[in-house]
Coordinates of C-alpha atoms in Angstrom, one line a residue:
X20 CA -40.7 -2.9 -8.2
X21 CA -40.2 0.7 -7.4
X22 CA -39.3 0.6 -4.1
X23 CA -36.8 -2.8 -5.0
X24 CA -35.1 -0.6 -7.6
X25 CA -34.9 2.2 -5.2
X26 CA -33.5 -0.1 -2.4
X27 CA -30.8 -1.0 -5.2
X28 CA -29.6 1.9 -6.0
X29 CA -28.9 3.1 -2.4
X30 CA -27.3 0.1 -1.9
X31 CA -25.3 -0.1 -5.1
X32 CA -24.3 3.8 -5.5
X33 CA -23.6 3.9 -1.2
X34 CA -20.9 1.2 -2.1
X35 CA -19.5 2.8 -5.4
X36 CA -19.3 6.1 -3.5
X37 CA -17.1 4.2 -0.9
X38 CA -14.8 3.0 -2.9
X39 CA -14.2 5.8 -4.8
X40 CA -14.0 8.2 -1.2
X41 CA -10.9 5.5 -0.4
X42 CA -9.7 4.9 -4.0
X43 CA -9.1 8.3 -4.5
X44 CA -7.6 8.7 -0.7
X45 CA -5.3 5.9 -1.1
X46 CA -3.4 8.0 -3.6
X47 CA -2.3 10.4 -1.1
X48 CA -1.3 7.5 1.7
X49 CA 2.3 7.6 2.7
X50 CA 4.3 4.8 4.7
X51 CA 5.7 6.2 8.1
X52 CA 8.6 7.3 7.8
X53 CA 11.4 5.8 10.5
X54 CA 14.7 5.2 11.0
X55 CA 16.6 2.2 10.8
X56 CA 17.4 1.0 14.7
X57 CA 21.4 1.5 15.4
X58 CA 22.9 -1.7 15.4
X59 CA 22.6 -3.1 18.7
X60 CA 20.3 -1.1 20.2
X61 CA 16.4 -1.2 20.9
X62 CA 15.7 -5.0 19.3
X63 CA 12.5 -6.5 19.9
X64 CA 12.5 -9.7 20.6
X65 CA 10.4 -10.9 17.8
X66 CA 8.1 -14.5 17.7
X67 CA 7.4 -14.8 14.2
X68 CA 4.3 -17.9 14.6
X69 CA 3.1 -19.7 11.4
X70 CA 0.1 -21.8 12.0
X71 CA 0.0 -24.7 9.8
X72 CA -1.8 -27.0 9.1
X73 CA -1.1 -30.4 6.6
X74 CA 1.4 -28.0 4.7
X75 CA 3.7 -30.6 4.4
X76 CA 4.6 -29.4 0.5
X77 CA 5.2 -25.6 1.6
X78 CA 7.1 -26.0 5.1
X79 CA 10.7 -26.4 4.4
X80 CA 11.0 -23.5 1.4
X81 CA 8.8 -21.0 3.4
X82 CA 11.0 -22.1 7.0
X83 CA 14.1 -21.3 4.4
X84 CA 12.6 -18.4 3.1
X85 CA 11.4 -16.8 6.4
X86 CA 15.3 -17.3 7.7
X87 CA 16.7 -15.3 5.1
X88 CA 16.3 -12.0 7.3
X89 CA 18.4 -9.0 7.9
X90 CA 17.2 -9.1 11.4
X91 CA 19.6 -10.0 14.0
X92 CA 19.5 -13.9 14.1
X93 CA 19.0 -13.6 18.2
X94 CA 16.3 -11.6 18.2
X95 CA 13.7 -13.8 16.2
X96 CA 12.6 -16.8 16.5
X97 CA 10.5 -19.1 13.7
X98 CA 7.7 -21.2 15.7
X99 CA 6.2 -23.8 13.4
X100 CA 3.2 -24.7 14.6
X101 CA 2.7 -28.5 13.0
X102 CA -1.1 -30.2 12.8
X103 CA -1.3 -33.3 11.4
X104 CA 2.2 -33.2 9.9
X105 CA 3.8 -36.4 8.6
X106 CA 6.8 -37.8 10.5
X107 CA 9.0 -37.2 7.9
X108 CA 8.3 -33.8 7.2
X109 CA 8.8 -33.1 10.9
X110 CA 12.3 -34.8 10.8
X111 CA 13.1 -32.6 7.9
X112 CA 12.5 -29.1 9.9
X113 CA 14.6 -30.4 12.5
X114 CA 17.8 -29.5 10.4
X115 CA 16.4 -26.2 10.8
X116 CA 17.3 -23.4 13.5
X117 CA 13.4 -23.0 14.3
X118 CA 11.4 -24.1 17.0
X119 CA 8.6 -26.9 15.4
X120 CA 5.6 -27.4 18.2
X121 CA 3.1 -30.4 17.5
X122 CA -0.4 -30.2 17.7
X123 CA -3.3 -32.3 16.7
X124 CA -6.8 -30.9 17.5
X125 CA -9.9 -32.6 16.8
X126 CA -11.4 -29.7 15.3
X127 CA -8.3 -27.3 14.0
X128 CA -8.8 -23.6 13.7
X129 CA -5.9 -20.6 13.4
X130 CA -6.9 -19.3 17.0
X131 CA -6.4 -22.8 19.0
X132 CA -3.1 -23.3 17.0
X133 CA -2.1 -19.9 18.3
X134 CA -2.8 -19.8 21.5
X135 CA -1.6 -23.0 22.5
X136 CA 1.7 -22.2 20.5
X137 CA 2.2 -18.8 22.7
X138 CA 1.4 -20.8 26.1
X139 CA 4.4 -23.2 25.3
X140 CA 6.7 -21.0 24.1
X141 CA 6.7 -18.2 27.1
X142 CA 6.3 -14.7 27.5
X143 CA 10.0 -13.5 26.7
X144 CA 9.1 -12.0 23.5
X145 CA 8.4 -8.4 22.6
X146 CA 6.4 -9.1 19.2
X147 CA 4.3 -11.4 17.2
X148 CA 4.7 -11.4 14.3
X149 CA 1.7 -14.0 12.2
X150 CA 2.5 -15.4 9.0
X151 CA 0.3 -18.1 7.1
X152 CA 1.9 -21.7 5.9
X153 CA 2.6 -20.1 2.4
X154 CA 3.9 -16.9 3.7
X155 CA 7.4 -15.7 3.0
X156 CA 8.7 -12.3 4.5
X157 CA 11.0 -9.8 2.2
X158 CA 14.4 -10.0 3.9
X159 CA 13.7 -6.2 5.3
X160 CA 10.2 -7.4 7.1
X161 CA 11.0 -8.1 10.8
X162 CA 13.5 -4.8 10.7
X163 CA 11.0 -2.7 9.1
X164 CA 8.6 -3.7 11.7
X165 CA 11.3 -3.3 14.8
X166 CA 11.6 0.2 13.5
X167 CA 8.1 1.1 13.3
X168 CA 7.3 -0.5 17.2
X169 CA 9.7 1.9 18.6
X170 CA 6.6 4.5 18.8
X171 CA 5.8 2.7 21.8
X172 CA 2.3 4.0 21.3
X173 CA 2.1 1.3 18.4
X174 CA 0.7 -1.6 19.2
X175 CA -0.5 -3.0 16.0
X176 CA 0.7 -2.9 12.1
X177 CA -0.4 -4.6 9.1
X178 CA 2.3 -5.2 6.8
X179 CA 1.8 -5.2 2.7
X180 CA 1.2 -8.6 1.7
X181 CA 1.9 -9.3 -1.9
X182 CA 1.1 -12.0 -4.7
X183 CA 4.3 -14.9 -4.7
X184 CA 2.9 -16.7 -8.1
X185 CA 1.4 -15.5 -11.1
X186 CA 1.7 -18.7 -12.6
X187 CA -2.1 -18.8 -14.5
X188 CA -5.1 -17.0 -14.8
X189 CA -6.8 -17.7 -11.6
X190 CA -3.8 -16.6 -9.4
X191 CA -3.4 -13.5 -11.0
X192 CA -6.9 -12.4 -10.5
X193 CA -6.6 -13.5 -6.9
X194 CA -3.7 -11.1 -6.7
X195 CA -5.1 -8.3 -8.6
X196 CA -8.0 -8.7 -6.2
X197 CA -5.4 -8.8 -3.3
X198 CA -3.5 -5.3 -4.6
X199 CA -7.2 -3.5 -4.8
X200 CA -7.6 -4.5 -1.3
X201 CA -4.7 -3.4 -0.6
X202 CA -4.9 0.0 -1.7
X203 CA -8.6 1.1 -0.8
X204 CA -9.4 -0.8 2.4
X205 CA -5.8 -0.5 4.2
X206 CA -3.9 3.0 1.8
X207 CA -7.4 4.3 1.5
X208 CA -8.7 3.9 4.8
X209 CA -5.3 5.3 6.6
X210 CA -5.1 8.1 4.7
X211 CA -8.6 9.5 6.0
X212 CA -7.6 8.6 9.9
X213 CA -9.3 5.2 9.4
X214 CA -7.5 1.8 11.3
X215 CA -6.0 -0.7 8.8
X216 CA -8.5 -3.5 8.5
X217 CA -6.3 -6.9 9.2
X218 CA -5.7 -9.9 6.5
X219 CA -4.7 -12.8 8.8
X220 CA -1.1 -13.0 8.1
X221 CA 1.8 -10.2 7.3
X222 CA 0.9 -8.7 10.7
X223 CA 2.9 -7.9 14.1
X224 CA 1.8 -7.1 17.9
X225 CA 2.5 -6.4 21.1
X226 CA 3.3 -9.8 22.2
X227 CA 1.5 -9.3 25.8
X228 CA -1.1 -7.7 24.1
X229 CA -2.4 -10.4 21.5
X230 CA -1.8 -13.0 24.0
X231 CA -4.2 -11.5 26.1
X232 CA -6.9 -10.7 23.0
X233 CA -6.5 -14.2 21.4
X234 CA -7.2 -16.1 24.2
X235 CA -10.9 -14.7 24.9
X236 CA -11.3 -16.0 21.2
X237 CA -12.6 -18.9 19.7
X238 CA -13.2 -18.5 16.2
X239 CA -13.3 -21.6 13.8
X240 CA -13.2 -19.1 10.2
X241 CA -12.3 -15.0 9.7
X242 CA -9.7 -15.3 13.4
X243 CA -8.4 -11.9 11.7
X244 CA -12.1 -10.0 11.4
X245 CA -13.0 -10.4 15.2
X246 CA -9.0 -9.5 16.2
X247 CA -9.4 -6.3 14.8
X248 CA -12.5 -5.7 16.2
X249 CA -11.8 -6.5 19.6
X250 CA -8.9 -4.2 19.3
X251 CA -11.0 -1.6 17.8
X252 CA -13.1 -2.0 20.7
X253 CA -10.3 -1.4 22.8
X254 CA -9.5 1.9 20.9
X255 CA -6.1 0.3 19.2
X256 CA -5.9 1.4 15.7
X257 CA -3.8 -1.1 13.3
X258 CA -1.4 1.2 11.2
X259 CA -1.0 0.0 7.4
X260 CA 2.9 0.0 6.4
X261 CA 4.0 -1.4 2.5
X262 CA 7.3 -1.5 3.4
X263 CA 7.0 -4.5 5.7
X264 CA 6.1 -6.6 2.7
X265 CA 5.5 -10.5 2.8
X266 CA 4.4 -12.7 0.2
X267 CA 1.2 -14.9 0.2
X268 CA 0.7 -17.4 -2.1
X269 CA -2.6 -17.2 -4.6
X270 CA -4.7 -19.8 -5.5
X271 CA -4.3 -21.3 -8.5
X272 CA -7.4 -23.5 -9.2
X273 CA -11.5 -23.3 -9.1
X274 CA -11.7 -25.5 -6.2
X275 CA -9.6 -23.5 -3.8
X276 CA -11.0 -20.5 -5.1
X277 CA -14.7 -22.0 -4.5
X278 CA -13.5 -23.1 -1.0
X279 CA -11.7 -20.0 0.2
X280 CA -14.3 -17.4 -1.3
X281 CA -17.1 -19.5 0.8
X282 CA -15.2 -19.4 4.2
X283 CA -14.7 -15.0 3.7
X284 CA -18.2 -14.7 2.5
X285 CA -19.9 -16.8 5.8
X286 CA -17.3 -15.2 8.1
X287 CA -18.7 -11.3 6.6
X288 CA -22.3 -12.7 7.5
X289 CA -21.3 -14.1 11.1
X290 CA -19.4 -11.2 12.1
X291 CA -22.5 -8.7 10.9
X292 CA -24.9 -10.2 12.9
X293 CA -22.4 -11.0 16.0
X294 CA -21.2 -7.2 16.3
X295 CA -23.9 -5.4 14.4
X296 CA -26.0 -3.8 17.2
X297 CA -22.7 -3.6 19.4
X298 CA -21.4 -1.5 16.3
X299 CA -24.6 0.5 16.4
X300 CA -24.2 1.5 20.1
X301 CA -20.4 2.3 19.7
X302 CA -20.8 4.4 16.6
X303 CA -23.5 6.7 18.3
X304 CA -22.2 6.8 22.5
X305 CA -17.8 6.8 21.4
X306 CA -17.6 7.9 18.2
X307 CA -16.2 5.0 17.3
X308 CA -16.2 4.9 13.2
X309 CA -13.7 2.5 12.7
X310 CA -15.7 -0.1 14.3
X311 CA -18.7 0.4 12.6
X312 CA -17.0 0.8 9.5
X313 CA -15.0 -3.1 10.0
X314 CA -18.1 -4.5 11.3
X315 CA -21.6 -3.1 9.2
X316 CA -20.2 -1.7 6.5
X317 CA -17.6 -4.0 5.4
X318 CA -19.4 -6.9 6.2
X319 CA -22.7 -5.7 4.2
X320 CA -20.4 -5.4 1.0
X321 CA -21.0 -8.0 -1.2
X322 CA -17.8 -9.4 -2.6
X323 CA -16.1 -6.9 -5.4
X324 CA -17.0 -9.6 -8.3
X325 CA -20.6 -10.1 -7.3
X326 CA -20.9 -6.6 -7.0
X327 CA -19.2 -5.6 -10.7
X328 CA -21.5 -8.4 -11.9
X329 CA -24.7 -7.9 -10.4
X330 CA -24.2 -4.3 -11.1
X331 CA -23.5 -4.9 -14.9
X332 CA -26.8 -6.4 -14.7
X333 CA -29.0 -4.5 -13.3
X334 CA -27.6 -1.4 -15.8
X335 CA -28.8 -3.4 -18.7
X336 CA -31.6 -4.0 -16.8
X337 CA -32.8 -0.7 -16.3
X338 CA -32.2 0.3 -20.0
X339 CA -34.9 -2.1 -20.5
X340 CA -37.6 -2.8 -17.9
X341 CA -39.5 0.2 -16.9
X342 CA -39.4 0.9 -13.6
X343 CA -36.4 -0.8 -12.5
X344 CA -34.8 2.4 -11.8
X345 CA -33.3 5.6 -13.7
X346 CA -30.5 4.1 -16.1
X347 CA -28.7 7.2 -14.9
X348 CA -28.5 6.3 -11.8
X349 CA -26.7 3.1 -13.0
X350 CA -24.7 4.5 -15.3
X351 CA -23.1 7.2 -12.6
X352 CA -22.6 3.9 -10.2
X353 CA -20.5 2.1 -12.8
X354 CA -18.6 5.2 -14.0
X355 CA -17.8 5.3 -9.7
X356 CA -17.1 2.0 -9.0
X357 CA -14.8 1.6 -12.7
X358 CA -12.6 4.5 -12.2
X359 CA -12.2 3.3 -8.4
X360 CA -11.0 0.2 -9.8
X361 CA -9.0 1.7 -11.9
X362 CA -7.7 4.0 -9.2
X363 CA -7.0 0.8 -7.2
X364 CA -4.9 -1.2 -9.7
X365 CA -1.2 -1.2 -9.2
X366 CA 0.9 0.0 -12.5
X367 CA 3.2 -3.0 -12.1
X368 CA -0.1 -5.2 -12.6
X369 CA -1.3 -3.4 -16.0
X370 CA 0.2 -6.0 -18.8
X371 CA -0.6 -8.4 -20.6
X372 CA -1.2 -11.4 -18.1
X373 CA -4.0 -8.6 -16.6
X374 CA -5.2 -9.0 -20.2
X375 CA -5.5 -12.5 -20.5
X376 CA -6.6 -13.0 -17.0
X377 CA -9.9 -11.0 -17.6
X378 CA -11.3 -13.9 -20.1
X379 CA -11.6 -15.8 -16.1
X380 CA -13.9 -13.1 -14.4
X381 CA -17.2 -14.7 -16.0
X382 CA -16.4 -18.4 -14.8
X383 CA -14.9 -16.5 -11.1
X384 CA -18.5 -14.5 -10.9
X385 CA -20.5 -18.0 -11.1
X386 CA -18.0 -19.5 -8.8
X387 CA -18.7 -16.4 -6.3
X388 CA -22.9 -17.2 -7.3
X389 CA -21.9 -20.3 -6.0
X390 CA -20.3 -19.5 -2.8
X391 CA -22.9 -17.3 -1.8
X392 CA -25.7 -19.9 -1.8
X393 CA -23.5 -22.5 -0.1
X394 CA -22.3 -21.2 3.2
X395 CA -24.3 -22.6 5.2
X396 CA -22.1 -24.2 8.2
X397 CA -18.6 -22.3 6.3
X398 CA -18.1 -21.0 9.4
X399 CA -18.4 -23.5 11.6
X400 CA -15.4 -26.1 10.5
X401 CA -11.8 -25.3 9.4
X402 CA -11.8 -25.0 5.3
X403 CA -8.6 -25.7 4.3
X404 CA -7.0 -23.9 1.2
X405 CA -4.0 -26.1 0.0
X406 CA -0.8 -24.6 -1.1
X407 CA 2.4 -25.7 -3.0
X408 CA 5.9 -25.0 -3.0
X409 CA 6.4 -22.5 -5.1
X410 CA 9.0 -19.6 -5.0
X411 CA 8.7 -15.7 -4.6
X412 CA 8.0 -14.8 -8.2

């Protein structure tokens, strides 16, 4: 029991210490500062690609949404990439200045849809710029993003993606959870020299580049954990900007929740054993932190609920059952990993739908519980998280 309790602690106080070390440093981040390009001069030519797949409700208000930018109508171009649309909905993007490609795999997944999109559409671009189905970019995204490429020693960013609905409970927490992210593993982790670690959508590229990356891929869940670590393995750090904001839409129901929360947890567990002696090797003959930090230590986090409740627990616990380890100890990890919470939540965010969205966290916690028994095989089909139509909040 001794040496369990022991085990514990490390585990729990190592993971409260690293949230607070990029809590406290995301405070001190600062978005690049650039100018805006003169009109007519140094455009990118930017492919903004939005896989998608059966979002039949969501296509047309996120194609009219995603229009809506100050960007130079000539230099972007929408690509819908359409599985298993219906015929109508197809007929309806065609009133649309967009490009719509159709594609109907027997086993779908982000990275086939992708690639397959980028083969048919050429190599004329400059940028790719990934959105999901739901996503909707601020009008200032794609110029914000043209600015920031013209370092041409950028070759990745990872723009701030922000909640779109906070229409109940569940998709508040899911964008509280989102914001938290936001600020300790991408503010947090650029402020101390660290790369951004990607989300999946909100993020551009060097067109050639990606091309080249996602086509030695093959993942069926977490496309966005093994991109970043095949360009971290390439030395290509992802800069973190929240000025190139788009808006992601947060589930709203247990089921999604269940669903979505399965597919991240398998994906950390497939990716730590996939790159963790690889990590190992790096860390120790390059130097290379950032990889070992997106691959061992991020992956061996247990998700930020399971961690607040298991380590609720085992403080009351300890008060109680000798030898289950000094209730200090516990004590000092929940005053660490608290005020990095606290550090982490966005002002804007602390009202009173925070407040009444806290009565969720103990039916979210058994829903995590249950996730993290069941993902056996999460990672081996496509998981599907269903959207709706709403607006931008």
């Amino acid at each position: 029991m001794e040496i369990l309790s022991n085990v514990l602690i490390f585990y729990f106080g190592f993971n409260a210490l690293y949230w607070f070390l990029f809590s406290f440093s995301g405070k001190f981040y600062r978005p690049r500062k650039v100018e805006a390009v003169p009109q007519g001069k140094a455009f990118n030519k930017i492919a903004v690609l939005i896989p998608a797949y059966k979002e039949d409700e969501v296509i047309a208000s996120v194609v009219r949404g995603n229009l809506a930018q100050d960007y130079p109508t000539e230099f972007f171009e929408i690509v819908v990439i359409a599985d298993g649309f219906r015929s109508d909905t197809l007929e309806d993007l065609k009133q649309y200045p967009v490009r719509v490609i159709e594609v109907n795999f027997e086993q779908s997944t982000k990275v086939k849809a992708l690639n397959f999109a980028i083969e048919a559409i050429g190599d004329q671009y400059d940028l790719a710029m990934i959105l999901d189905a739901d996503n909707i970019m601020e009008k200032s995204c794609l110029s914000r993003m043209n600015a920031l490429f013209v370092d041409q020693e950028l070759r990745a960013v990872q723009g701030q993606r922000m909640a779109k609905n906070d229409n109940n409970d569940m998709a508040v927490l899911d964008g509280l959870s989102e914001a938290i992210n936001n600020h300790i593993y991408r503010s947090g982790h650029l402020a101390l020299g660290f790369s951004c670690p990607l989300i999946g959508s909100g993020m551009a590229f060097r067109y050639r580049m990606v091309k080249r990356i996602l086509s030695q891929m093959a993942s069926v869940g977490g496309f966005d954990r093994e991109l970043e670590l095949r360009l971290l393995r390439e030395g290509v750090k992802v800069l973190y900007d929240t000025k190139a904001i788009t808006y992601d839409e947060k589930v709203q129901n247990s089921n999604n929740f269940y669903n979505q929360r399965r597919r991240w947890i398998s994906t950390q567990f497939v990716y730590l054993r996939k790159y963790f002696v690889e990590a190992i090797l790096l860390l120790f003959r390059d130097g290379n932190l950032s990889f070992f930090d997106n691959a061992v230590v991020r992956n061996s986090q247990l998700p930020r609920l399971l961690f607040l409740g298991f380590m609720f627990l085992f403080t009351a616990l300890s008060a109680f059952v000798p030898y289950f380890g000094s209730f200090q100890a516990w004590a000092a990890i929940v005053g660490l990993t608290v005020l990095s919470v606290i550090l982490a939540i966005p002002k804007s965010m602390m009202n009173r739908k925070l407040i009444f969205a806290m009565a969720l966290l103990p039916k979210t916690f058994f829903l995590m519980l249950k996730a993290l028994f069941s993902v056996k095989g999460a990672n081996k089909k496509f998981i599907h998280t269903t959207h709706s139509s709403n607006d931008v909040k």
